[in-house]
PDB file of C-alpha atoms in Angstrom:
ATOM      1  CA  GLY A   1      42.246  98.923  90.242  1.00 70.00           C
ATOM      2  CA  GLU A   2      42.002  96.794  93.336  1.00 77.00           C
ATOM      3  CA  ASP A   3      43.524  98.143  96.530  1.00 88.00           C
ATOM      4  CA  VAL A   4      44.861  96.800  99.823  1.00 92.00           C
ATOM      5  CA  GLU A   5      45.368  99.039 102.877  1.00 94.00           C
ATOM      6  CA  GLN A   6      47.532  98.382 105.929  1.00 95.00           C
ATOM      7  CA  SER A   7      48.941 100.545 108.697  1.00 92.00           C
ATOM      8  CA  LEU A   8      52.633 101.191 108.123  1.00 92.00           C
ATOM      9  CA  PHE A   9      53.856 100.644 111.689  1.00 96.00           C
ATOM     10  CA  LEU A  10      52.987  98.651 114.805  1.00 97.00           C
ATOM     11  CA  SER A  11      54.949  98.527 118.053  1.00 98.00           C
ATOM     12  CA  VAL A  12      54.212  95.939 120.747  1.00 98.00           C
ATOM     13  CA  ARG A  13      55.840  94.801 123.960  1.00 97.00           C
ATOM     14  CA  GLU A  14      57.595  91.437 123.974  1.00 97.00           C
ATOM     15  CA  GLY A  15      55.190  88.751 125.174  1.00 97.00           C
ATOM     16  CA  ASP A  16      52.061  90.683 124.210  1.00 97.00           C
ATOM     17  CA  SER A  17      49.834  89.861 121.237  1.00 98.00           C
ATOM     18  CA  SER A  18      50.260  91.716 117.947  1.00 98.00           C
ATOM     19  CA  VAL A  19      47.296  92.369 115.684  1.00 98.00           C
ATOM     20  CA  ILE A  20      47.955  93.488 112.125  1.00 98.00           C
ATOM     21  CA  ASN A  21      44.941  94.672 110.167  1.00 97.00           C
ATOM     22  CA  CYS A  22      44.224  94.840 106.457  1.00 96.00           C
ATOM     23  CA  THR A  23      41.315  96.020 104.337  1.00 96.00           C
ATOM     24  CA  TYR A  24      40.901  95.154 100.663  1.00 94.00           C
ATOM     25  CA  THR A  25      38.526  96.039  97.872  1.00 91.00           C
ATOM     26  CA  ASP A  26      38.325  92.916  95.679  1.00 87.00           C
ATOM     27  CA  SER A  27      35.218  91.076  96.837  1.00 83.00           C
ATOM     28  CA  SER A  28      36.093  88.129  94.565  1.00 84.00           C
ATOM     29  CA  SER A  29      39.250  87.358  96.590  1.00 85.00           C
ATOM     30  CA  THR A  30      39.539  83.619  97.142  1.00 86.00           C
ATOM     31  CA  TYR A  31      42.918  83.171  98.797  1.00 90.00           C
ATOM     32  CA  LEU A  32      44.128  85.798 101.271  1.00 94.00           C
ATOM     33  CA  TYR A  33      47.789  85.509 102.139  1.00 95.00           C
ATOM     34  CA  TRP A  34      50.059  86.836 104.837  1.00 97.00           C
ATOM     35  CA  TYR A  35      53.735  87.099 103.990  1.00 96.00           C
ATOM     36  CA  LYS A  36      56.608  88.015 106.321  1.00 97.00           C
ATOM     37  CA  GLN A  37      59.716  89.900 105.182  1.00 96.00           C
ATOM     38  CA  GLU A  38      62.788  90.151 107.374  1.00 95.00           C
ATOM     39  CA  PRO A  39      65.345  92.932 106.666  1.00 90.00           C
ATOM     40  CA  GLY A  40      67.072  92.514 103.317  1.00 89.00           C
ATOM     41  CA  ALA A  41      65.306  89.228 102.558  1.00 92.00           C
ATOM     42  CA  GLY A  42      62.612  87.917 100.279  1.00 93.00           C
ATOM     43  CA  LEU A  43      59.017  87.263 101.316  1.00 94.00           C
ATOM     44  CA  GLN A  44      58.242  84.177 103.347  1.00 95.00           C
ATOM     45  CA  LEU A  45      54.745  82.702 103.168  1.00 94.00           C
ATOM     46  CA  LEU A  46      53.382  82.803 106.707  1.00 96.00           C
ATOM     47  CA  THR A  47      49.829  81.584 106.349  1.00 96.00           C
ATOM     48  CA  TYR A  48      46.711  81.990 104.252  1.00 94.00           C
ATOM     49  CA  ILE A  49      42.974  81.645 104.536  1.00 95.00           C
ATOM     50  CA  PHE A  50      40.329  80.620 102.039  1.00 93.00           C
ATOM     51  CA  SER A  51      37.485  83.055 101.520  1.00 91.00           C
ATOM     52  CA  ASN A  52      34.927  80.498 102.743  1.00 92.00           C
ATOM     53  CA  MET A  53      36.534  80.462 106.205  1.00 93.00           C
ATOM     54  CA  ASP A  54      36.301  83.122 108.899  1.00 95.00           C
ATOM     55  CA  MET A  55      39.147  81.944 111.095  1.00 97.00           C
ATOM     56  CA  LYS A  56      42.301  79.907 110.801  1.00 97.00           C
ATOM     57  CA  GLN A  57      44.704  79.101 113.630  1.00 96.00           C
ATOM     58  CA  ASP A  58      48.259  77.877 113.183  1.00 93.00           C
ATOM     59  CA  GLN A  59      50.293  77.701 116.407  1.00 96.00           C
ATOM     60  CA  ARG A  60      50.856  81.334 117.504  1.00 97.00           C
ATOM     61  CA  LEU A  61      49.120  82.744 114.419  1.00 97.00           C
ATOM     62  CA  THR A  62      45.400  83.424 114.114  1.00 98.00           C
ATOM     63  CA  VAL A  63      43.880  84.798 110.929  1.00 98.00           C
ATOM     64  CA  LEU A  64      40.419  86.366 111.040  1.00 97.00           C
ATOM     65  CA  LEU A  65      38.440  87.177 107.909  1.00 97.00           C
ATOM     66  CA  ASN A  66      35.354  89.386 107.776  1.00 96.00           C
ATOM     67  CA  LYS A  67      34.300  88.945 104.183  1.00 93.00           C
ATOM     68  CA  LYS A  68      31.358  91.314 104.448  1.00 94.00           C
ATOM     69  CA  ASP A  69      33.602  94.186 105.549  1.00 95.00           C
ATOM     70  CA  LYS A  70      36.557  92.966 103.450  1.00 94.00           C
ATOM     71  CA  HIS A  71      38.749  93.003 106.538  1.00 96.00           C
ATOM     72  CA  LEU A  72      41.566  90.582 107.303  1.00 96.00           C
ATOM     73  CA  SER A  73      43.673  90.442 110.446  1.00 97.00           C
ATOM     74  CA  LEU A  74      46.714  88.527 111.636  1.00 98.00           C
ATOM     75  CA  ARG A  75      47.165  87.975 115.345  1.00 98.00           C
ATOM     76  CA  ILE A  76      50.553  86.840 116.667  1.00 98.00           C
ATOM     77  CA  ALA A  77      50.356  85.528 120.221  1.00 98.00           C
ATOM     78  CA  ASP A  78      53.268  85.908 122.653  1.00 98.00           C
ATOM     79  CA  THR A  79      55.217  88.172 120.292  1.00 98.00           C
ATOM     80  CA  GLN A  80      58.968  87.526 120.275  1.00 97.00           C
ATOM     81  CA  THR A  81      61.922  89.571 119.017  1.00 96.00           C
ATOM     82  CA  GLY A  82      62.169  87.182 116.055  1.00 95.00           C
ATOM     83  CA  ASP A  83      58.755  88.380 114.927  1.00 97.00           C
ATOM     84  CA  SER A  84      60.219  91.794 114.036  1.00 97.00           C
ATOM     85  CA  ALA A  85      59.602  92.119 110.314  1.00 97.00           C
ATOM     86  CA  ILE A  86      57.321  93.629 107.695  1.00 96.00           C
ATOM     87  CA  TYR A  87      54.039  91.778 107.235  1.00 97.00           C
ATOM     88  CA  PHE A  88      52.211  91.917 103.913  1.00 96.00           C
ATOM     89  CA  CYS A  89      48.546  91.248 103.382  1.00 95.00           C
ATOM     90  CA  ALA A  90      47.990  89.859  99.870  1.00 94.00           C
ATOM     91  CA  PRO A  91      44.567  88.863  98.558  1.00 92.00           C
ATOM     92  CA  LYS A  92      44.121  87.101  95.242  1.00 88.00           C
ATOM     93  CA  GLY A  93      41.048  87.428  93.049  1.00 80.00           C
ATOM     94  CA  TYR A  94      38.849  84.608  91.822  1.00 70.00           C
ATOM     95  CA  SER A  95      39.866  84.165  88.186  1.00 68.00           C
ATOM     96  CA  SER A  96      43.027  82.360  87.152  1.00 63.00           C
ATOM     97  CA  ALA A  97      44.169  85.568  85.491  1.00 67.00           C
ATOM     98  CA  SER A  98      43.854  87.550  88.709  1.00 70.00           C
ATOM     99  CA  LYS A  99      47.039  88.797  90.254  1.00 81.00           C
ATOM    100  CA  ILE A 100      47.995  88.839  93.908  1.00 88.00           C
ATOM    101  CA  ILE A 101      47.704  92.424  95.161  1.00 88.00           C
ATOM    102  CA  PHE A 102      50.127  93.335  97.927  1.00 91.00           C
ATOM    103  CA  GLY A 103      49.489  95.873 100.649  1.00 90.00           C
ATOM    104  CA  SER A 104      52.212  98.348 101.591  1.00 92.00           C
ATOM    105  CA  GLY A 105      53.225  96.172 104.514  1.00 94.00           C
ATOM    106  CA  THR A 106      53.125  96.732 108.292  1.00 96.00           C
ATOM    107  CA  ARG A 107      56.461  97.042 110.034  1.00 96.00           C
ATOM    108  CA  LEU A 108      56.222  95.273 113.401  1.00 98.00           C
ATOM    109  CA  SER A 109      58.722  96.318 116.049  1.00 97.00           C
ATOM    110  CA  ILE A 110      59.081  94.703 119.458  1.00 96.00           C
ATOM    111  CA  ARG A 111      59.751  96.661 122.677  1.00 93.00           C
ATOM    112  CA  PRO A 112      61.582  94.886 125.519  1.00 88.00           C
TER     113      PRO A 112
ATOM    114  CA  ASP B   1      67.512  71.372  98.046  1.00 58.00           C
ATOM    115  CA  GLY B   2      64.547  72.943  96.222  1.00 67.00           C
ATOM    116  CA  GLY B   3      63.931  76.657  96.001  1.00 93.00           C
ATOM    117  CA  ILE B   4      64.268  79.926  94.160  1.00 96.00           C
ATOM    118  CA  THR B   5      67.627  81.631  93.836  1.00 96.00           C
ATOM    119  CA  GLN B   6      68.396  85.158  92.740  1.00 97.00           C
ATOM    120  CA  SER B   7      71.786  86.535  91.922  1.00 92.00           C
ATOM    121  CA  PRO B   8      73.568  88.673  92.669  1.00 92.00           C
ATOM    122  CA  LYS B   9      72.323  89.814  96.083  1.00 94.00           C
ATOM    123  CA  TYR B  10      73.673  93.335  95.525  1.00 95.00           C
ATOM    124  CA  LEU B  11      74.225  94.991  92.154  1.00 95.00           C
ATOM    125  CA  PHE B  12      75.605  98.385  91.297  1.00 94.00           C
ATOM    126  CA  ARG B  13      75.173  99.954  87.906  1.00 91.00           C
ATOM    127  CA  LYS B  14      76.226 103.172  86.286  1.00 92.00           C
ATOM    128  CA  GLU B  15      73.512 105.330  84.846  1.00 90.00           C
ATOM    129  CA  GLY B  16      72.847 104.480  81.183  1.00 89.00           C
ATOM    130  CA  GLN B  17      73.856 100.823  81.439  1.00 92.00           C
ATOM    131  CA  ASN B  18      71.621  97.806  81.028  1.00 94.00           C
ATOM    132  CA  VAL B  19      71.830  95.117  83.696  1.00 95.00           C
ATOM    133  CA  THR B  20      70.361  91.601  83.951  1.00 96.00           C
ATOM    134  CA  LEU B  21      69.098  90.052  87.175  1.00 97.00           C
ATOM    135  CA  SER B  22      69.024  86.284  87.441  1.00 97.00           C
ATOM    136  CA  CYS B  23      66.179  84.148  88.807  1.00 98.00           C
ATOM    137  CA  GLU B  24      66.336  80.348  88.851  1.00 98.00           C
ATOM    138  CA  GLN B  25      63.962  77.797  90.388  1.00 97.00           C
ATOM    139  CA  ASN B  26      64.138  74.015  90.694  1.00 96.00           C
ATOM    140  CA  LEU B  27      60.588  73.602  91.979  1.00 95.00           C
ATOM    141  CA  ASN B  28      59.258  72.598  88.553  1.00 95.00           C
ATOM    142  CA  HIS B  29      56.905  75.593  88.687  1.00 95.00           C
ATOM    143  CA  ASP B  30      55.297  76.786  85.487  1.00 94.00           C
ATOM    144  CA  ALA B  31      54.657  80.401  86.458  1.00 95.00           C
ATOM    145  CA  MET B  32      57.296  82.957  87.393  1.00 96.00           C
ATOM    146  CA  TYR B  33      57.023  86.610  88.395  1.00 96.00           C
ATOM    147  CA  TRP B  34      59.166  89.721  88.845  1.00 97.00           C
ATOM    148  CA  TYR B  35      58.254  92.374  91.396  1.00 97.00           C
ATOM    149  CA  ARG B  36      59.802  95.664  92.375  1.00 97.00           C
ATOM    150  CA  GLN B  37      59.785  96.867  95.991  1.00 95.00           C
ATOM    151  CA  ASP B  38      60.423 100.472  97.034  1.00 93.00           C
ATOM    152  CA  PRO B  39      60.692 101.622 100.676  1.00 84.00           C
ATOM    153  CA  GLY B  40      57.317 101.905 102.408  1.00 78.00           C
ATOM    154  CA  GLN B  41      55.487 100.454  99.437  1.00 81.00           C
ATOM    155  CA  GLY B  42      54.049  97.112  98.546  1.00 86.00           C
ATOM    156  CA  LEU B  43      55.277  94.952  95.709  1.00 92.00           C
ATOM    157  CA  ARG B  44      54.527  96.047  92.179  1.00 94.00           C
ATOM    158  CA  LEU B  45      54.375  93.508  89.358  1.00 94.00           C
ATOM    159  CA  ILE B  46      56.817  94.088  86.485  1.00 97.00           C
ATOM    160  CA  TYR B  47      56.426  90.994  84.284  1.00 97.00           C
ATOM    161  CA  TYR B  48      55.131  87.479  84.635  1.00 96.00           C
ATOM    162  CA  SER B  49      55.311  84.260  82.685  1.00 96.00           C
ATOM    163  CA  GLN B  50      52.815  81.424  82.958  1.00 93.00           C
ATOM    164  CA  ILE B  51      54.650  79.064  80.635  1.00 94.00           C
ATOM    165  CA  VAL B  52      57.924  78.725  78.721  1.00 95.00           C
ATOM    166  CA  ASN B  53      58.306  81.085  75.745  1.00 95.00           C
ATOM    167  CA  ASP B  54      55.432  83.270  76.919  1.00 95.00           C
ATOM    168  CA  PHE B  55      55.305  86.310  79.189  1.00 96.00           C
ATOM    169  CA  GLN B  56      53.041  89.272  79.908  1.00 95.00           C
ATOM    170  CA  LYS B  57      53.565  92.818  81.104  1.00 96.00           C
ATOM    171  CA  GLY B  58      52.619  93.641  84.650  1.00 94.00           C
ATOM    172  CA  ASP B  59      51.721  97.027  86.061  1.00 92.00           C
ATOM    173  CA  ILE B  60      55.127  98.712  85.645  1.00 95.00           C
ATOM    174  CA  ALA B  61      56.820  97.021  82.657  1.00 97.00           C
ATOM    175  CA  GLU B  62      58.234 100.168  81.042  1.00 96.00           C
ATOM    176  CA  GLY B  63      62.027 100.139  80.989  1.00 96.00           C
ATOM    177  CA  TYR B  64      62.256  96.389  81.691  1.00 97.00           C
ATOM    178  CA  SER B  65      62.483  93.276  79.525  1.00 97.00           C
ATOM    179  CA  VAL B  66      62.352  89.527  80.233  1.00 98.00           C
ATOM    180  CA  SER B  67      62.800  86.189  78.513  1.00 97.00           C
ATOM    181  CA  ARG B  68      61.579  82.693  79.355  1.00 98.00           C
ATOM    182  CA  GLU B  69      63.564  80.242  77.273  1.00 97.00           C
ATOM    183  CA  LYS B  70      63.710  77.583  79.992  1.00 97.00           C
ATOM    184  CA  LYS B  71      61.199  76.577  82.636  1.00 97.00           C
ATOM    185  CA  GLU B  72      63.767  77.066  85.393  1.00 97.00           C
ATOM    186  CA  SER B  73      64.933  80.533  84.448  1.00 98.00           C
ATOM    187  CA  PHE B  74      63.301  83.967  84.130  1.00 98.00           C
ATOM    188  CA  PRO B  75      65.962  86.716  83.821  1.00 98.00           C
ATOM    189  CA  LEU B  76      64.990  90.373  84.097  1.00 98.00           C
ATOM    190  CA  THR B  77      66.874  93.098  82.216  1.00 97.00           C
ATOM    191  CA  VAL B  78      66.703  96.607  83.593  1.00 96.00           C
ATOM    192  CA  THR B  79      67.358  98.859  80.624  1.00 95.00           C
ATOM    193  CA  SER B  80      68.688 102.397  80.486  1.00 91.00           C
ATOM    194  CA  ALA B  81      65.122 103.483  79.660  1.00 90.00           C
ATOM    195  CA  GLN B  82      64.036 102.757  83.231  1.00 91.00           C
ATOM    196  CA  LYS B  83      64.092 106.215  84.798  1.00 89.00           C
ATOM    197  CA  ASN B  84      64.372 105.224  88.450  1.00 92.00           C
ATOM    198  CA  PRO B  85      65.818 101.700  88.647  1.00 94.00           C
ATOM    199  CA  THR B  86      67.232 101.757  92.190  1.00 96.00           C
ATOM    200  CA  ALA B  87      65.041  99.293  94.115  1.00 96.00           C
ATOM    201  CA  PHE B  88      64.797  95.813  95.605  1.00 96.00           C
ATOM    202  CA  TYR B  89      63.778  93.233  92.997  1.00 97.00           C
ATOM    203  CA  LEU B  90      61.975  90.049  93.948  1.00 97.00           C
ATOM    204  CA  CYS B  91      61.344  86.970  91.845  1.00 97.00           C
ATOM    205  CA  ALA B  92      58.591  84.469  92.640  1.00 96.00           C
ATOM    206  CA  SER B  93      57.233  81.240  91.212  1.00 96.00           C
ATOM    207  CA  LYS B  94      53.983  79.322  91.410  1.00 93.00           C
ATOM    208  CA  GLY B  95      53.124  75.686  90.756  1.00 89.00           C
ATOM    209  CA  GLU B  96      50.239  74.348  88.696  1.00 85.00           C
ATOM    210  CA  GLY B  97      46.904  74.047  90.472  1.00 82.00           C
ATOM    211  CA  THR B  98      47.795  76.490  93.218  1.00 84.00           C
ATOM    212  CA  ASP B  99      47.698  80.258  93.619  1.00 85.00           C
ATOM    213  CA  THR B 100      50.485  80.417  96.199  1.00 89.00           C
ATOM    214  CA  GLN B 101      53.650  82.235  95.128  1.00 92.00           C
ATOM    215  CA  TYR B 102      57.048  81.481  96.630  1.00 94.00           C
ATOM    216  CA  PHE B 103      59.734  84.139  96.669  1.00 96.00           C
ATOM    217  CA  GLY B 104      63.464  84.287  96.132  1.00 96.00           C
ATOM    218  CA  PRO B 105      65.809  86.247  98.440  1.00 96.00           C
ATOM    219  CA  GLY B 106      65.842  89.352  96.243  1.00 96.00           C
ATOM    220  CA  THR B 107      68.438  91.501  94.473  1.00 97.00           C
ATOM    221  CA  ARG B 108      69.117  95.059  95.572  1.00 96.00           C
ATOM    222  CA  LEU B 109      70.001  97.206  92.555  1.00 96.00           C
ATOM    223  CA  THR B 110      71.633 100.578  93.069  1.00 96.00           C
ATOM    224  CA  VAL B 111      72.265 102.979  90.209  1.00 92.00           C
ATOM    225  CA  LEU B 112      75.237 105.239  90.805  1.00 88.00           C
TER     226      LEU B 112
END
């Protein structure tokens, strides 16, 4: 089946940029989502990118997509303590029957 | 105030008992989903429903059952046949013409 890989942990200093990486196998992915999960909570849609784009910027968030290498990244500028959470990469395949496949999530922790 | 609600937030069950988790949405979404989340893992799809009175098994349906009698509601029953039911359960819904899923706050089930 299709697979999504993410590093489990990332630690950054407050004020620095965080870059969370993801690789996926489904080359038919059309929408590629990033979700954020705070402790004990559900998933919050953070942003997404269409497969025909290579970059999307939304305030402090920048999503980069390398479709050839099937690599997606999420950059958070000026990381704050409120950004501490688990971030899930979640691509969705082309057909209407395709499911969203979730990565294992990257736990972002912020150092003072 | 539109959204997805799940209840209860915490649920304790004795081994051998069935238990039903509630998921309600007032977003007028056709599709609804149940996921299971275990520590350090991504979300795994249990069941989904694209329309009232219809539902399909996901990747890990064994030991679970669902019903979809109303558009707004998609309850999940964790049966005694589920060998390892302790987990965090997340419900999501999706509107027509979009692939974006929106999540509820989750229910943490603990089997004693």
